[in-house]
Amino acid sequence: MSWTDERVETLKRMWAEGQSASQIAKELGGVTRNAVIGKVHRLGLSNRVAGGKDEDEVEIPAAPAAAARPDPRPEPAPRAEAPAPRAAPERPAAAAPSAAPAASAPGNVTPLPLRKAIVPAGQPLPPQPSANEISPEALASVREVEKRARKLTLMELTERTCKWPIGDPATDDFWFCGLPSLPGKPYCEAHVGVAFQPMSARRDRRR
DNA sequence: CCCTGATTCGC
DNA sequence: GCGAATCAGG
Protein backbone atom coordinates (compact mmCIF):
# COMPACT_ATOMS: atom_id res chain seq x y z
CA MET A 1 0.00 0.00 0.00
CA SER A 2 1.19 3.49 -0.69
CA TRP A 3 0.27 6.88 0.60
CA THR A 4 -2.22 8.06 -1.94
CA ASP A 5 -3.72 11.49 -1.55
CA GLU A 6 -6.88 9.92 -0.28
CA ARG A 7 -5.13 7.83 2.34
CA VAL A 8 -3.08 10.80 3.46
CA GLU A 9 -6.25 12.78 3.78
CA THR A 10 -7.81 10.12 5.93
CA LEU A 11 -4.69 10.03 8.02
CA LYS A 12 -4.74 13.78 8.50
CA ARG A 13 -8.39 13.83 9.38
CA MET A 14 -8.22 11.01 11.90
CA TRP A 15 -5.04 12.33 13.44
CA ALA A 16 -6.66 15.72 13.84
CA GLU A 17 -9.63 14.01 15.45
CA GLY A 18 -7.34 12.59 18.03
CA GLN A 19 -7.48 9.00 16.86
CA SER A 20 -4.49 6.93 17.83
CA ALA A 21 -1.96 5.77 15.29
CA SER A 22 -3.11 2.20 15.66
CA GLN A 23 -6.72 3.13 15.12
CA ILE A 24 -5.76 5.01 12.00
CA ALA A 25 -3.66 2.12 10.77
CA LYS A 26 -6.57 -0.24 11.29
CA GLU A 27 -8.87 2.07 9.39
CA LEU A 28 -6.51 2.48 6.47
CA GLY A 29 -5.49 -1.11 6.32
CA GLY A 30 -2.27 -2.37 4.86
CA VAL A 31 -0.18 -0.30 7.19
CA THR A 32 1.05 -0.64 10.72
CA ARG A 33 0.79 1.98 13.37
CA ASN A 34 4.50 2.53 12.91
CA ALA A 35 3.90 3.43 9.32
CA VAL A 36 1.23 5.85 10.39
CA ILE A 37 3.42 7.45 12.99
CA GLY A 38 6.28 7.68 10.55
CA LYS A 39 4.03 9.38 8.03
CA VAL A 40 2.64 11.72 10.63
CA HIS A 41 6.13 12.87 11.43
CA ARG A 42 7.11 13.26 7.82
CA LEU A 43 4.03 15.37 7.32
CA GLY A 44 4.99 17.46 10.28
CA LEU A 45 1.76 16.70 12.09
CA SER A 46 3.38 15.52 15.24
CA ASN A 47 2.08 18.06 17.65
CA ARG A 48 -1.52 17.23 17.72
CA VAL A 49 -3.73 19.99 19.03
CA ALA A 50 -7.45 19.70 19.32
CA GLY A 51 -9.11 21.86 16.76
CA GLY A 52 -6.86 21.01 13.90
CA LYS A 53 -5.46 24.48 13.51
CA ASP A 54 -1.79 24.28 14.13
CA GLU A 55 -0.65 26.46 16.88
CA ASP A 56 2.32 28.63 16.16
CA GLU A 57 5.56 27.14 17.22
CA VAL A 58 5.85 27.89 20.85
CA GLU A 59 9.51 28.02 21.41
CA ILE A 60 11.01 27.67 24.77
CA PRO A 61 11.82 31.10 26.14
CA ALA A 62 15.38 29.95 26.62
CA ALA A 63 17.83 32.05 28.46
CA PRO A 64 19.09 35.01 26.44
CA ALA A 65 22.49 33.77 25.52
CA ALA A 66 21.99 30.06 25.68
CA ALA A 67 25.16 28.21 26.35
CA ALA A 68 26.49 26.51 23.28
CA ARG A 69 25.13 23.02 23.10
CA PRO A 70 27.08 20.12 21.67
CA ASP A 71 23.87 18.64 20.33
CA PRO A 72 23.96 18.05 16.60
CA ARG A 73 20.24 18.58 16.37
CA PRO A 74 18.13 21.37 17.78
CA GLU A 75 16.26 20.37 20.87
CA PRO A 76 12.65 19.68 19.98
CA ALA A 77 10.05 21.60 21.87
CA PRO A 78 8.46 19.61 24.67
CA ARG A 79 5.41 17.77 23.49
CA ALA A 80 2.16 18.80 24.93
CA GLU A 81 0.25 15.89 26.31
CA ALA A 82 -2.83 15.63 24.19
CA PRO A 83 -5.63 16.92 26.35
CA ALA A 84 -9.26 16.78 25.40
CA PRO A 85 -9.75 14.45 22.45
CA ARG A 86 -13.01 15.92 21.29
CA ALA A 87 -14.95 18.49 23.13
CA ALA A 88 -18.66 18.20 23.02
CA PRO A 89 -20.08 21.26 24.70
CA GLU A 90 -23.47 19.69 24.58
CA ARG A 91 -25.31 18.92 27.72
CA PRO A 92 -24.32 21.09 30.65
CA ALA A 93 -22.77 19.22 33.49
CA ALA A 94 -25.32 18.21 36.02
CA ALA A 95 -23.36 18.84 39.11
CA ALA A 96 -21.76 22.19 39.53
CA PRO A 97 -18.00 21.93 39.81
CA SER A 98 -18.33 23.34 43.25
CA ALA A 99 -18.93 21.13 46.20
CA ALA A 100 -21.86 18.94 45.42
CA PRO A 101 -23.44 17.62 48.56
CA ALA A 102 -21.95 14.19 48.98
CA ALA A 103 -23.65 11.70 46.73
CA SER A 104 -26.42 12.68 44.42
CA ALA A 105 -29.88 11.62 45.31
CA PRO A 106 -30.30 7.87 45.03
CA GLY A 107 -32.67 6.59 42.45
CA ASN A 108 -31.95 9.51 40.22
CA VAL A 109 -30.30 7.42 37.60
CA THR A 110 -31.09 9.67 34.70
CA PRO A 111 -30.82 13.26 35.71
CA LEU A 112 -30.63 15.95 33.15
CA PRO A 113 -32.63 17.03 30.25
CA LEU A 114 -36.02 15.66 29.69
CA ARG A 115 -35.92 12.71 27.43
CA LYS A 116 -37.32 13.32 24.06
CA ALA A 117 -39.66 10.42 23.67
CA ILE A 118 -39.18 9.63 20.03
CA VAL A 119 -40.12 6.06 20.50
CA PRO A 120 -43.71 5.17 21.26
CA ALA A 121 -44.36 4.58 24.88
CA GLY A 122 -44.14 0.97 25.82
CA GLN A 123 -40.86 0.34 24.08
CA PRO A 124 -38.68 -1.54 26.48
CA LEU A 125 -35.62 0.34 27.48
CA PRO A 126 -32.34 -1.48 27.83
CA PRO A 127 -31.88 -2.87 31.27
CA GLN A 128 -30.67 -0.08 33.45
CA PRO A 129 -29.21 -1.16 36.72
CA SER A 130 -31.33 0.25 39.44
CA ALA A 131 -29.60 2.07 42.18
CA ASN A 132 -30.60 -0.24 44.96
CA GLU A 133 -28.85 -3.26 43.55
CA ILE A 134 -25.49 -1.69 42.97
CA SER A 135 -22.90 -0.96 45.56
CA PRO A 136 -22.69 2.75 46.31
CA GLU A 137 -19.01 2.76 45.50
CA ALA A 138 -19.55 1.24 42.09
CA LEU A 139 -22.42 3.58 41.39
CA ALA A 140 -20.40 6.62 42.29
CA SER A 141 -17.61 5.33 40.15
CA VAL A 142 -19.85 4.91 37.16
CA ARG A 143 -21.29 8.33 37.49
CA GLU A 144 -17.80 9.74 37.58
CA VAL A 145 -16.63 7.69 34.65
CA GLU A 146 -19.58 8.62 32.51
CA LYS A 147 -18.50 12.21 32.64
CA ARG A 148 -15.18 11.18 31.20
CA ALA A 149 -16.64 8.78 28.70
CA ARG A 150 -15.34 9.13 25.21
CA LYS A 151 -18.91 9.19 23.96
CA LEU A 152 -18.32 6.88 21.06
CA THR A 153 -20.86 5.98 18.48
CA LEU A 154 -21.63 2.41 17.66
CA MET A 155 -19.30 2.50 14.70
CA GLU A 156 -16.41 3.72 16.76
CA LEU A 157 -16.41 0.84 19.17
CA THR A 158 -13.56 -1.62 18.97
CA GLU A 159 -12.67 -4.84 20.70
CA ARG A 160 -10.99 -2.89 23.41
CA THR A 161 -13.39 -0.05 24.06
CA CYS A 162 -16.05 -0.14 26.71
CA LYS A 163 -19.38 -0.95 25.15
CA TRP A 164 -21.49 0.28 28.03
CA PRO A 165 -24.42 2.24 26.66
CA ILE A 166 -25.13 5.57 28.26
CA GLY A 167 -28.33 7.46 27.92
CA ASP A 168 -31.45 6.50 26.08
CA PRO A 169 -31.06 4.97 22.64
CA ALA A 170 -34.43 6.39 21.75
CA THR A 171 -33.06 9.90 22.01
CA ASP A 172 -30.11 11.85 20.71
CA ASP A 173 -28.74 11.71 24.18
CA PHE A 174 -27.05 8.38 23.68
CA TRP A 175 -23.55 7.09 23.27
CA PHE A 176 -21.17 4.40 24.39
CA CYS A 177 -18.67 4.78 27.17
CA GLY A 178 -15.70 4.01 24.97
CA LEU A 179 -13.06 4.04 27.66
CA PRO A 180 -10.51 1.26 27.49
CA SER A 181 -12.16 -2.01 28.31
CA LEU A 182 -10.63 -4.55 30.59
CA PRO A 183 -8.79 -7.20 28.64
CA GLY A 184 -11.26 -9.90 27.71
CA LYS A 185 -14.21 -7.89 28.96
CA PRO A 186 -16.65 -5.77 27.05
CA TYR A 187 -16.59 -2.97 29.58
CA CYS A 188 -14.20 -0.63 31.28
CA GLU A 189 -13.32 -1.14 34.89
CA ALA A 190 -16.10 0.97 36.27
CA HIS A 191 -18.76 -0.61 34.14
CA VAL A 192 -17.54 -4.10 34.75
CA GLY A 193 -18.18 -3.25 38.37
CA VAL A 194 -21.87 -2.76 37.78
CA ALA A 195 -22.25 -5.30 35.00
CA PHE A 196 -20.84 -8.32 36.72
CA GLN A 197 -21.91 -8.97 40.23
CA PRO A 198 -22.08 -12.08 42.29
CA MET A 199 -25.63 -13.35 42.66
CA SER A 200 -25.30 -13.19 46.38
CA ALA A 201 -24.43 -9.55 46.31
CA ARG A 202 -27.45 -8.75 44.21
CA ARG A 203 -29.74 -10.80 46.43
CA ASP A 204 -28.41 -9.23 49.56
CA ARG A 205 -28.78 -5.75 48.25
CA ARG A 206 -32.27 -6.16 46.94
CA ARG A 207 -35.06 -5.34 49.29
C1' DC B 1 0.26 -7.52 29.05
C1' DC B 2 -2.33 -4.08 26.98
C1' DC B 3 -1.48 0.32 24.98
C1' DT B 4 0.62 5.20 23.45
C1' DG B 5 3.86 8.23 20.39
C1' DA B 6 9.05 9.14 19.09
C1' DT B 7 13.18 8.04 16.96
C1' DT B 8 16.55 5.72 14.22
C1' DC B 9 18.30 3.99 10.10
C1' DG B 10 18.60 0.46 6.31
C1' DC B 11 16.15 0.23 2.38
C1' DG C 1 9.92 8.62 1.44
C1' DC C 2 9.03 4.51 3.84
C1' DG C 3 8.33 1.70 7.96
C1' DA C 4 10.29 -2.15 11.18
C1' DA C 5 12.71 -2.14 15.13
C1' DT C 6 13.42 -0.03 18.98
C1' DC C 7 12.88 3.17 22.71
C1' DA C 8 10.37 5.34 26.41
C1' DG C 9 6.55 5.73 28.74
C1' DG C 10 1.25 4.84 30.76
PDB file of C-alpha atoms (C1' of nucleotides) in Angstrom:
ATOM      1  CA  MET A   1       0.000   0.000   0.000  1.00  0.00           C
ATOM      2  CA  SER A   2       1.195   3.491  -0.691  1.00  0.00           C
ATOM      3  CA  TRP A   3       0.271   6.884   0.603  1.00  0.00           C
ATOM      4  CA  THR A   4      -2.219   8.061  -1.936  1.00  0.00           C
ATOM      5  CA  ASP A   5      -3.719  11.491  -1.545  1.00  0.00           C
ATOM      6  CA  GLU A   6      -6.879   9.917  -0.284  1.00  0.00           C
ATOM      7  CA  ARG A   7      -5.131   7.829   2.338  1.00  0.00           C
ATOM      8  CA  VAL A   8      -3.084  10.798   3.462  1.00  0.00           C
ATOM      9  CA  GLU A   9      -6.252  12.778   3.776  1.00  0.00           C
ATOM     10  CA  THR A  10      -7.808  10.120   5.932  1.00  0.00           C
ATOM     11  CA  LEU A  11      -4.695  10.029   8.016  1.00  0.00           C
ATOM     12  CA  LYS A  12      -4.736  13.781   8.504  1.00  0.00           C
ATOM     13  CA  ARG A  13      -8.386  13.832   9.382  1.00  0.00           C
ATOM     14  CA  MET A  14      -8.223  11.013  11.896  1.00  0.00           C
ATOM     15  CA  TRP A  15      -5.038  12.326  13.437  1.00  0.00           C
ATOM     16  CA  ALA A  16      -6.661  15.722  13.836  1.00  0.00           C
ATOM     17  CA  GLU A  17      -9.627  14.012  15.448  1.00  0.00           C
ATOM     18  CA  GLY A  18      -7.336  12.586  18.032  1.00  0.00           C
ATOM     19  CA  GLN A  19      -7.477   9.003  16.858  1.00  0.00           C
ATOM     20  CA  SER A  20      -4.492   6.931  17.830  1.00  0.00           C
ATOM     21  CA  ALA A  21      -1.961   5.766  15.290  1.00  0.00           C
ATOM     22  CA  SER A  22      -3.110   2.196  15.659  1.00  0.00           C
ATOM     23  CA  GLN A  23      -6.721   3.133  15.116  1.00  0.00           C
ATOM     24  CA  ILE A  24      -5.759   5.008  11.997  1.00  0.00           C
ATOM     25  CA  ALA A  25      -3.664   2.119  10.772  1.00  0.00           C
ATOM     26  CA  LYS A  26      -6.567  -0.236  11.286  1.00  0.00           C
ATOM     27  CA  GLU A  27      -8.868   2.069   9.393  1.00  0.00           C
ATOM     28  CA  LEU A  28      -6.514   2.484   6.471  1.00  0.00           C
ATOM     29  CA  GLY A  29      -5.493  -1.114   6.321  1.00  0.00           C
ATOM     30  CA  GLY A  30      -2.272  -2.373   4.861  1.00  0.00           C
ATOM     31  CA  VAL A  31      -0.181  -0.303   7.194  1.00  0.00           C
ATOM     32  CA  THR A  32       1.049  -0.641  10.717  1.00  0.00           C
ATOM     33  CA  ARG A  33       0.794   1.984  13.374  1.00  0.00           C
ATOM     34  CA  ASN A  34       4.504   2.531  12.910  1.00  0.00           C
ATOM     35  CA  ALA A  35       3.904   3.434   9.323  1.00  0.00           C
ATOM     36  CA  VAL A  36       1.230   5.853  10.394  1.00  0.00           C
ATOM     37  CA  ILE A  37       3.424   7.454  12.991  1.00  0.00           C
ATOM     38  CA  GLY A  38       6.275   7.682  10.553  1.00  0.00           C
ATOM     39  CA  LYS A  39       4.031   9.380   8.028  1.00  0.00           C
ATOM     40  CA  VAL A  40       2.642  11.715  10.625  1.00  0.00           C
ATOM     41  CA  HIS A  41       6.126  12.870  11.425  1.00  0.00           C
ATOM     42  CA  ARG A  42       7.110  13.256   7.816  1.00  0.00           C
ATOM     43  CA  LEU A  43       4.026  15.366   7.315  1.00  0.00           C
ATOM     44  CA  GLY A  44       4.986  17.465  10.285  1.00  0.00           C
ATOM     45  CA  LEU A  45       1.763  16.696  12.091  1.00  0.00           C
ATOM     46  CA  SER A  46       3.378  15.519  15.242  1.00  0.00           C
ATOM     47  CA  ASN A  47       2.082  18.065  17.651  1.00  0.00           C
ATOM     48  CA  ARG A  48      -1.520  17.231  17.718  1.00  0.00           C
ATOM     49  CA  VAL A  49      -3.733  19.993  19.026  1.00  0.00           C
ATOM     50  CA  ALA A  50      -7.452  19.700  19.323  1.00  0.00           C
ATOM     51  CA  GLY A  51      -9.107  21.858  16.761  1.00  0.00           C
ATOM     52  CA  GLY A  52      -6.860  21.010  13.903  1.00  0.00           C
ATOM     53  CA  LYS A  53      -5.456  24.484  13.510  1.00  0.00           C
ATOM     54  CA  ASP A  54      -1.790  24.280  14.125  1.00  0.00           C
ATOM     55  CA  GLU A  55      -0.654  26.462  16.884  1.00  0.00           C
ATOM     56  CA  ASP A  56       2.316  28.626  16.155  1.00  0.00           C
ATOM     57  CA  GLU A  57       5.563  27.138  17.221  1.00  0.00           C
ATOM     58  CA  VAL A  58       5.848  27.887  20.851  1.00  0.00           C
ATOM     59  CA  GLU A  59       9.511  28.024  21.413  1.00  0.00           C
ATOM     60  CA  ILE A  60      11.008  27.671  24.766  1.00  0.00           C
ATOM     61  CA  PRO A  61      11.818  31.096  26.142  1.00  0.00           C
ATOM     62  CA  ALA A  62      15.376  29.951  26.619  1.00  0.00           C
ATOM     63  CA  ALA A  63      17.831  32.051  28.458  1.00  0.00           C
ATOM     64  CA  PRO A  64      19.087  35.009  26.437  1.00  0.00           C
ATOM     65  CA  ALA A  65      22.488  33.765  25.518  1.00  0.00           C
ATOM     66  CA  ALA A  66      21.994  30.058  25.682  1.00  0.00           C
ATOM     67  CA  ALA A  67      25.158  28.211  26.347  1.00  0.00           C
ATOM     68  CA  ALA A  68      26.490  26.507  23.284  1.00  0.00           C
ATOM     69  CA  ARG A  69      25.126  23.017  23.101  1.00  0.00           C
ATOM     70  CA  PRO A  70      27.081  20.124  21.673  1.00  0.00           C
ATOM     71  CA  ASP A  71      23.867  18.639  20.330  1.00  0.00           C
ATOM     72  CA  PRO A  72      23.964  18.046  16.604  1.00  0.00           C
ATOM     73  CA  ARG A  73      20.242  18.577  16.366  1.00  0.00           C
ATOM     74  CA  PRO A  74      18.131  21.366  17.783  1.00  0.00           C
ATOM     75  CA  GLU A  75      16.259  20.371  20.868  1.00  0.00           C
ATOM     76  CA  PRO A  76      12.646  19.675  19.982  1.00  0.00           C
ATOM     77  CA  ALA A  77      10.053  21.596  21.873  1.00  0.00           C
ATOM     78  CA  PRO A  78       8.462  19.608  24.671  1.00  0.00           C
ATOM     79  CA  ARG A  79       5.411  17.771  23.486  1.00  0.00           C
ATOM     80  CA  ALA A  80       2.158  18.800  24.929  1.00  0.00           C
ATOM     81  CA  GLU A  81       0.248  15.887  26.311  1.00  0.00           C
ATOM     82  CA  ALA A  82      -2.827  15.635  24.186  1.00  0.00           C
ATOM     83  CA  PRO A  83      -5.631  16.915  26.351  1.00  0.00           C
ATOM     84  CA  ALA A  84      -9.258  16.777  25.395  1.00  0.00           C
ATOM     85  CA  PRO A  85      -9.752  14.452  22.454  1.00  0.00           C
ATOM     86  CA  ARG A  86     -13.006  15.917  21.291  1.00  0.00           C
ATOM     87  CA  ALA A  87     -14.951  18.491  23.133  1.00  0.00           C
ATOM     88  CA  ALA A  88     -18.664  18.204  23.021  1.00  0.00           C
ATOM     89  CA  PRO A  89     -20.076  21.264  24.702  1.00  0.00           C
ATOM     90  CA  GLU A  90     -23.472  19.690  24.577  1.00  0.00           C
ATOM     91  CA  ARG A  91     -25.307  18.924  27.721  1.00  0.00           C
ATOM     92  CA  PRO A  92     -24.315  21.094  30.647  1.00  0.00           C
ATOM     93  CA  ALA A  93     -22.766  19.216  33.490  1.00  0.00           C
ATOM     94  CA  ALA A  94     -25.323  18.206  36.016  1.00  0.00           C
ATOM     95  CA  ALA A  95     -23.357  18.839  39.109  1.00  0.00           C
ATOM     96  CA  ALA A  96     -21.757  22.187  39.529  1.00  0.00           C
ATOM     97  CA  PRO A  97     -17.997  21.934  39.812  1.00  0.00           C
ATOM     98  CA  SER A  98     -18.331  23.336  43.252  1.00  0.00           C
ATOM     99  CA  ALA A  99     -18.928  21.127  46.204  1.00  0.00           C
ATOM    100  CA  ALA A 100     -21.859  18.945  45.423  1.00  0.00           C
ATOM    101  CA  PRO A 101     -23.439  17.619  48.561  1.00  0.00           C
ATOM    102  CA  ALA A 102     -21.953  14.190  48.976  1.00  0.00           C
ATOM    103  CA  ALA A 103     -23.653  11.703  46.730  1.00  0.00           C
ATOM    104  CA  SER A 104     -26.422  12.683  44.424  1.00  0.00           C
ATOM    105  CA  ALA A 105     -29.880  11.618  45.310  1.00  0.00           C
ATOM    106  CA  PRO A 106     -30.303   7.866  45.034  1.00  0.00           C
ATOM    107  CA  GLY A 107     -32.669   6.587  42.451  1.00  0.00           C
ATOM    108  CA  ASN A 108     -31.953   9.512  40.221  1.00  0.00           C
ATOM    109  CA  VAL A 109     -30.303   7.419  37.595  1.00  0.00           C
ATOM    110  CA  THR A 110     -31.086   9.675  34.700  1.00  0.00           C
ATOM    111  CA  PRO A 111     -30.820  13.265  35.711  1.00  0.00           C
ATOM    112  CA  LEU A 112     -30.634  15.954  33.148  1.00  0.00           C
ATOM    113  CA  PRO A 113     -32.631  17.028  30.250  1.00  0.00           C
ATOM    114  CA  LEU A 114     -36.020  15.656  29.685  1.00  0.00           C
ATOM    115  CA  ARG A 115     -35.920  12.706  27.431  1.00  0.00           C
ATOM    116  CA  LYS A 116     -37.324  13.317  24.060  1.00  0.00           C
ATOM    117  CA  ALA A 117     -39.658  10.419  23.671  1.00  0.00           C
ATOM    118  CA  ILE A 118     -39.183   9.627  20.035  1.00  0.00           C
ATOM    119  CA  VAL A 119     -40.125   6.061  20.502  1.00  0.00           C
ATOM    120  CA  PRO A 120     -43.707   5.166  21.262  1.00  0.00           C
ATOM    121  CA  ALA A 121     -44.362   4.575  24.880  1.00  0.00           C
ATOM    122  CA  GLY A 122     -44.143   0.968  25.820  1.00  0.00           C
ATOM    123  CA  GLN A 123     -40.864   0.340  24.077  1.00  0.00           C
ATOM    124  CA  PRO A 124     -38.678  -1.543  26.482  1.00  0.00           C
ATOM    125  CA  LEU A 125     -35.615   0.345  27.481  1.00  0.00           C
ATOM    126  CA  PRO A 126     -32.337  -1.482  27.832  1.00  0.00           C
ATOM    127  CA  PRO A 127     -31.878  -2.875  31.269  1.00  0.00           C
ATOM    128  CA  GLN A 128     -30.672  -0.083  33.447  1.00  0.00           C
ATOM    129  CA  PRO A 129     -29.213  -1.161  36.718  1.00  0.00           C
ATOM    130  CA  SER A 130     -31.330   0.254  39.445  1.00  0.00           C
ATOM    131  CA  ALA A 131     -29.595   2.070  42.177  1.00  0.00           C
ATOM    132  CA  ASN A 132     -30.598  -0.238  44.960  1.00  0.00           C
ATOM    133  CA  GLU A 133     -28.846  -3.262  43.554  1.00  0.00           C
ATOM    134  CA  ILE A 134     -25.486  -1.695  42.969  1.00  0.00           C
ATOM    135  CA  SER A 135     -22.903  -0.958  45.558  1.00  0.00           C
ATOM    136  CA  PRO A 136     -22.692   2.750  46.309  1.00  0.00           C
ATOM    137  CA  GLU A 137     -19.005   2.764  45.498  1.00  0.00           C
ATOM    138  CA  ALA A 138     -19.549   1.242  42.089  1.00  0.00           C
ATOM    139  CA  LEU A 139     -22.419   3.581  41.391  1.00  0.00           C
ATOM    140  CA  ALA A 140     -20.397   6.623  42.286  1.00  0.00           C
ATOM    141  CA  SER A 141     -17.606   5.331  40.155  1.00  0.00           C
ATOM    142  CA  VAL A 142     -19.845   4.907  37.160  1.00  0.00           C
ATOM    143  CA  ARG A 143     -21.290   8.335  37.489  1.00  0.00           C
ATOM    144  CA  GLU A 144     -17.798   9.739  37.581  1.00  0.00           C
ATOM    145  CA  VAL A 145     -16.634   7.694  34.648  1.00  0.00           C
ATOM    146  CA  GLU A 146     -19.585   8.618  32.510  1.00  0.00           C
ATOM    147  CA  LYS A 147     -18.496  12.206  32.638  1.00  0.00           C
ATOM    148  CA  ARG A 148     -15.178  11.182  31.196  1.00  0.00           C
ATOM    149  CA  ALA A 149     -16.642   8.783  28.701  1.00  0.00           C
ATOM    150  CA  ARG A 150     -15.343   9.130  25.212  1.00  0.00           C
ATOM    151  CA  LYS A 151     -18.905   9.186  23.963  1.00  0.00           C
ATOM    152  CA  LEU A 152     -18.322   6.881  21.063  1.00  0.00           C
ATOM    153  CA  THR A 153     -20.860   5.981  18.484  1.00  0.00           C
ATOM    154  CA  LEU A 154     -21.626   2.409  17.660  1.00  0.00           C
ATOM    155  CA  MET A 155     -19.296   2.498  14.697  1.00  0.00           C
ATOM    156  CA  GLU A 156     -16.409   3.721  16.761  1.00  0.00           C
ATOM    157  CA  LEU A 157     -16.406   0.839  19.167  1.00  0.00           C
ATOM    158  CA  THR A 158     -13.556  -1.621  18.975  1.00  0.00           C
ATOM    159  CA  GLU A 159     -12.673  -4.840  20.695  1.00  0.00           C
ATOM    160  CA  ARG A 160     -10.994  -2.893  23.412  1.00  0.00           C
ATOM    161  CA  THR A 161     -13.387  -0.050  24.062  1.00  0.00           C
ATOM    162  CA  CYS A 162     -16.049  -0.138  26.710  1.00  0.00           C
ATOM    163  CA  LYS A 163     -19.384  -0.951  25.154  1.00  0.00           C
ATOM    164  CA  TRP A 164     -21.491   0.276  28.030  1.00  0.00           C
ATOM    165  CA  PRO A 165     -24.419   2.240  26.655  1.00  0.00           C
ATOM    166  CA  ILE A 166     -25.133   5.574  28.257  1.00  0.00           C
ATOM    167  CA  GLY A 167     -28.331   7.456  27.919  1.00  0.00           C
ATOM    168  CA  ASP A 168     -31.454   6.499  26.083  1.00  0.00           C
ATOM    169  CA  PRO A 169     -31.056   4.969  22.641  1.00  0.00           C
ATOM    170  CA  ALA A 170     -34.433   6.392  21.753  1.00  0.00           C
ATOM    171  CA  THR A 171     -33.059   9.904  22.007  1.00  0.00           C
ATOM    172  CA  ASP A 172     -30.112  11.846  20.709  1.00  0.00           C
ATOM    173  CA  ASP A 173     -28.743  11.709  24.183  1.00  0.00           C
ATOM    174  CA  PHE A 174     -27.055   8.378  23.680  1.00  0.00           C
ATOM    175  CA  TRP A 175     -23.549   7.094  23.265  1.00  0.00           C
ATOM    176  CA  PHE A 176     -21.173   4.395  24.388  1.00  0.00           C
ATOM    177  CA  CYS A 177     -18.674   4.781  27.166  1.00  0.00           C
ATOM    178  CA  GLY A 178     -15.698   4.009  24.973  1.00  0.00           C
ATOM    179  CA  LEU A 179     -13.062   4.043  27.656  1.00  0.00           C
ATOM    180  CA  PRO A 180     -10.509   1.265  27.490  1.00  0.00           C
ATOM    181  CA  SER A 181     -12.158  -2.012  28.314  1.00  0.00           C
ATOM    182  CA  LEU A 182     -10.630  -4.547  30.595  1.00  0.00           C
ATOM    183  CA  PRO A 183      -8.793  -7.204  28.638  1.00  0.00           C
ATOM    184  CA  GLY A 184     -11.256  -9.897  27.711  1.00  0.00           C
ATOM    185  CA  LYS A 185     -14.205  -7.891  28.963  1.00  0.00           C
ATOM    186  CA  PRO A 186     -16.651  -5.770  27.047  1.00  0.00           C
ATOM    187  CA  TYR A 187     -16.592  -2.967  29.577  1.00  0.00           C
ATOM    188  CA  CYS A 188     -14.203  -0.633  31.280  1.00  0.00           C
ATOM    189  CA  GLU A 189     -13.318  -1.145  34.893  1.00  0.00           C
ATOM    190  CA  ALA A 190     -16.102   0.971  36.274  1.00  0.00           C
ATOM    191  CA  HIS A 191     -18.763  -0.610  34.145  1.00  0.00           C
ATOM    192  CA  VAL A 192     -17.536  -4.103  34.752  1.00  0.00           C
ATOM    193  CA  GLY A 193     -18.180  -3.247  38.366  1.00  0.00           C
ATOM    194  CA  VAL A 194     -21.870  -2.763  37.777  1.00  0.00           C
ATOM    195  CA  ALA A 195     -22.248  -5.297  35.004  1.00  0.00           C
ATOM    196  CA  PHE A 196     -20.836  -8.325  36.718  1.00  0.00           C
ATOM    197  CA  GLN A 197     -21.910  -8.973  40.226  1.00  0.00           C
ATOM    198  CA  PRO A 198     -22.084 -12.083  42.293  1.00  0.00           C
ATOM    199  CA  MET A 199     -25.628 -13.348  42.663  1.00  0.00           C
ATOM    200  CA  SER A 200     -25.296 -13.195  46.383  1.00  0.00           C
ATOM    201  CA  ALA A 201     -24.425  -9.548  46.305  1.00  0.00           C
ATOM    202  CA  ARG A 202     -27.454  -8.754  44.212  1.00  0.00           C
ATOM    203  CA  ARG A 203     -29.739 -10.799  46.432  1.00  0.00           C
ATOM    204  CA  ASP A 204     -28.414  -9.230  49.563  1.00  0.00           C
ATOM    205  CA  ARG A 205     -28.776  -5.752  48.246  1.00  0.00           C
ATOM    206  CA  ARG A 206     -32.271  -6.158  46.938  1.00  0.00           C
ATOM    207  CA  ARG A 207     -35.058  -5.342  49.288  1.00  0.00           C
TER     208      ARG A 207
ATOM    209  C1'  DC B   1       0.260  -7.520  29.051  1.00  0.00           C
ATOM    210  C1'  DC B   2      -2.327  -4.082  26.984  1.00  0.00           C
ATOM    211  C1'  DC B   3      -1.478   0.320  24.978  1.00  0.00           C
ATOM    212  C1'  DT B   4       0.622   5.196  23.447  1.00  0.00           C
ATOM    213  C1'  DG B   5       3.858   8.232  20.388  1.00  0.00           C
ATOM    214  C1'  DA B   6       9.049   9.140  19.086  1.00  0.00           C
ATOM    215  C1'  DT B   7      13.177   8.044  16.957  1.00  0.00           C
ATOM    216  C1'  DT B   8      16.552   5.722  14.217  1.00  0.00           C
ATOM    217  C1'  DC B   9      18.304   3.995  10.102  1.00  0.00           C
ATOM    218  C1'  DG B  10      18.603   0.465   6.311  1.00  0.00           C
ATOM    219  C1'  DC B  11      16.152   0.229   2.379  1.00  0.00           C
TER     220       DC B  11
ATOM    221  C1'  DG C   1       9.921   8.615   1.437  1.00  0.00           C
ATOM    222  C1'  DC C   2       9.033   4.506   3.841  1.00  0.00           C
ATOM    223  C1'  DG C   3       8.331   1.701   7.958  1.00  0.00           C
ATOM    224  C1'  DA C   4      10.290  -2.154  11.184  1.00  0.00           C
ATOM    225  C1'  DA C   5      12.708  -2.138  15.128  1.00  0.00           C
ATOM    226  C1'  DT C   6      13.417  -0.026  18.977  1.00  0.00           C
ATOM    227  C1'  DC C   7      12.877   3.168  22.712  1.00  0.00           C
ATOM    228  C1'  DA C   8      10.369   5.335  26.406  1.00  0.00           C
ATOM    229  C1'  DG C   9       6.551   5.726  28.736  1.00  0.00           C
ATOM    230  C1'  DG C  10       1.252   4.837  30.760  1.00  0.00           C
TER     231       DG C  10
END
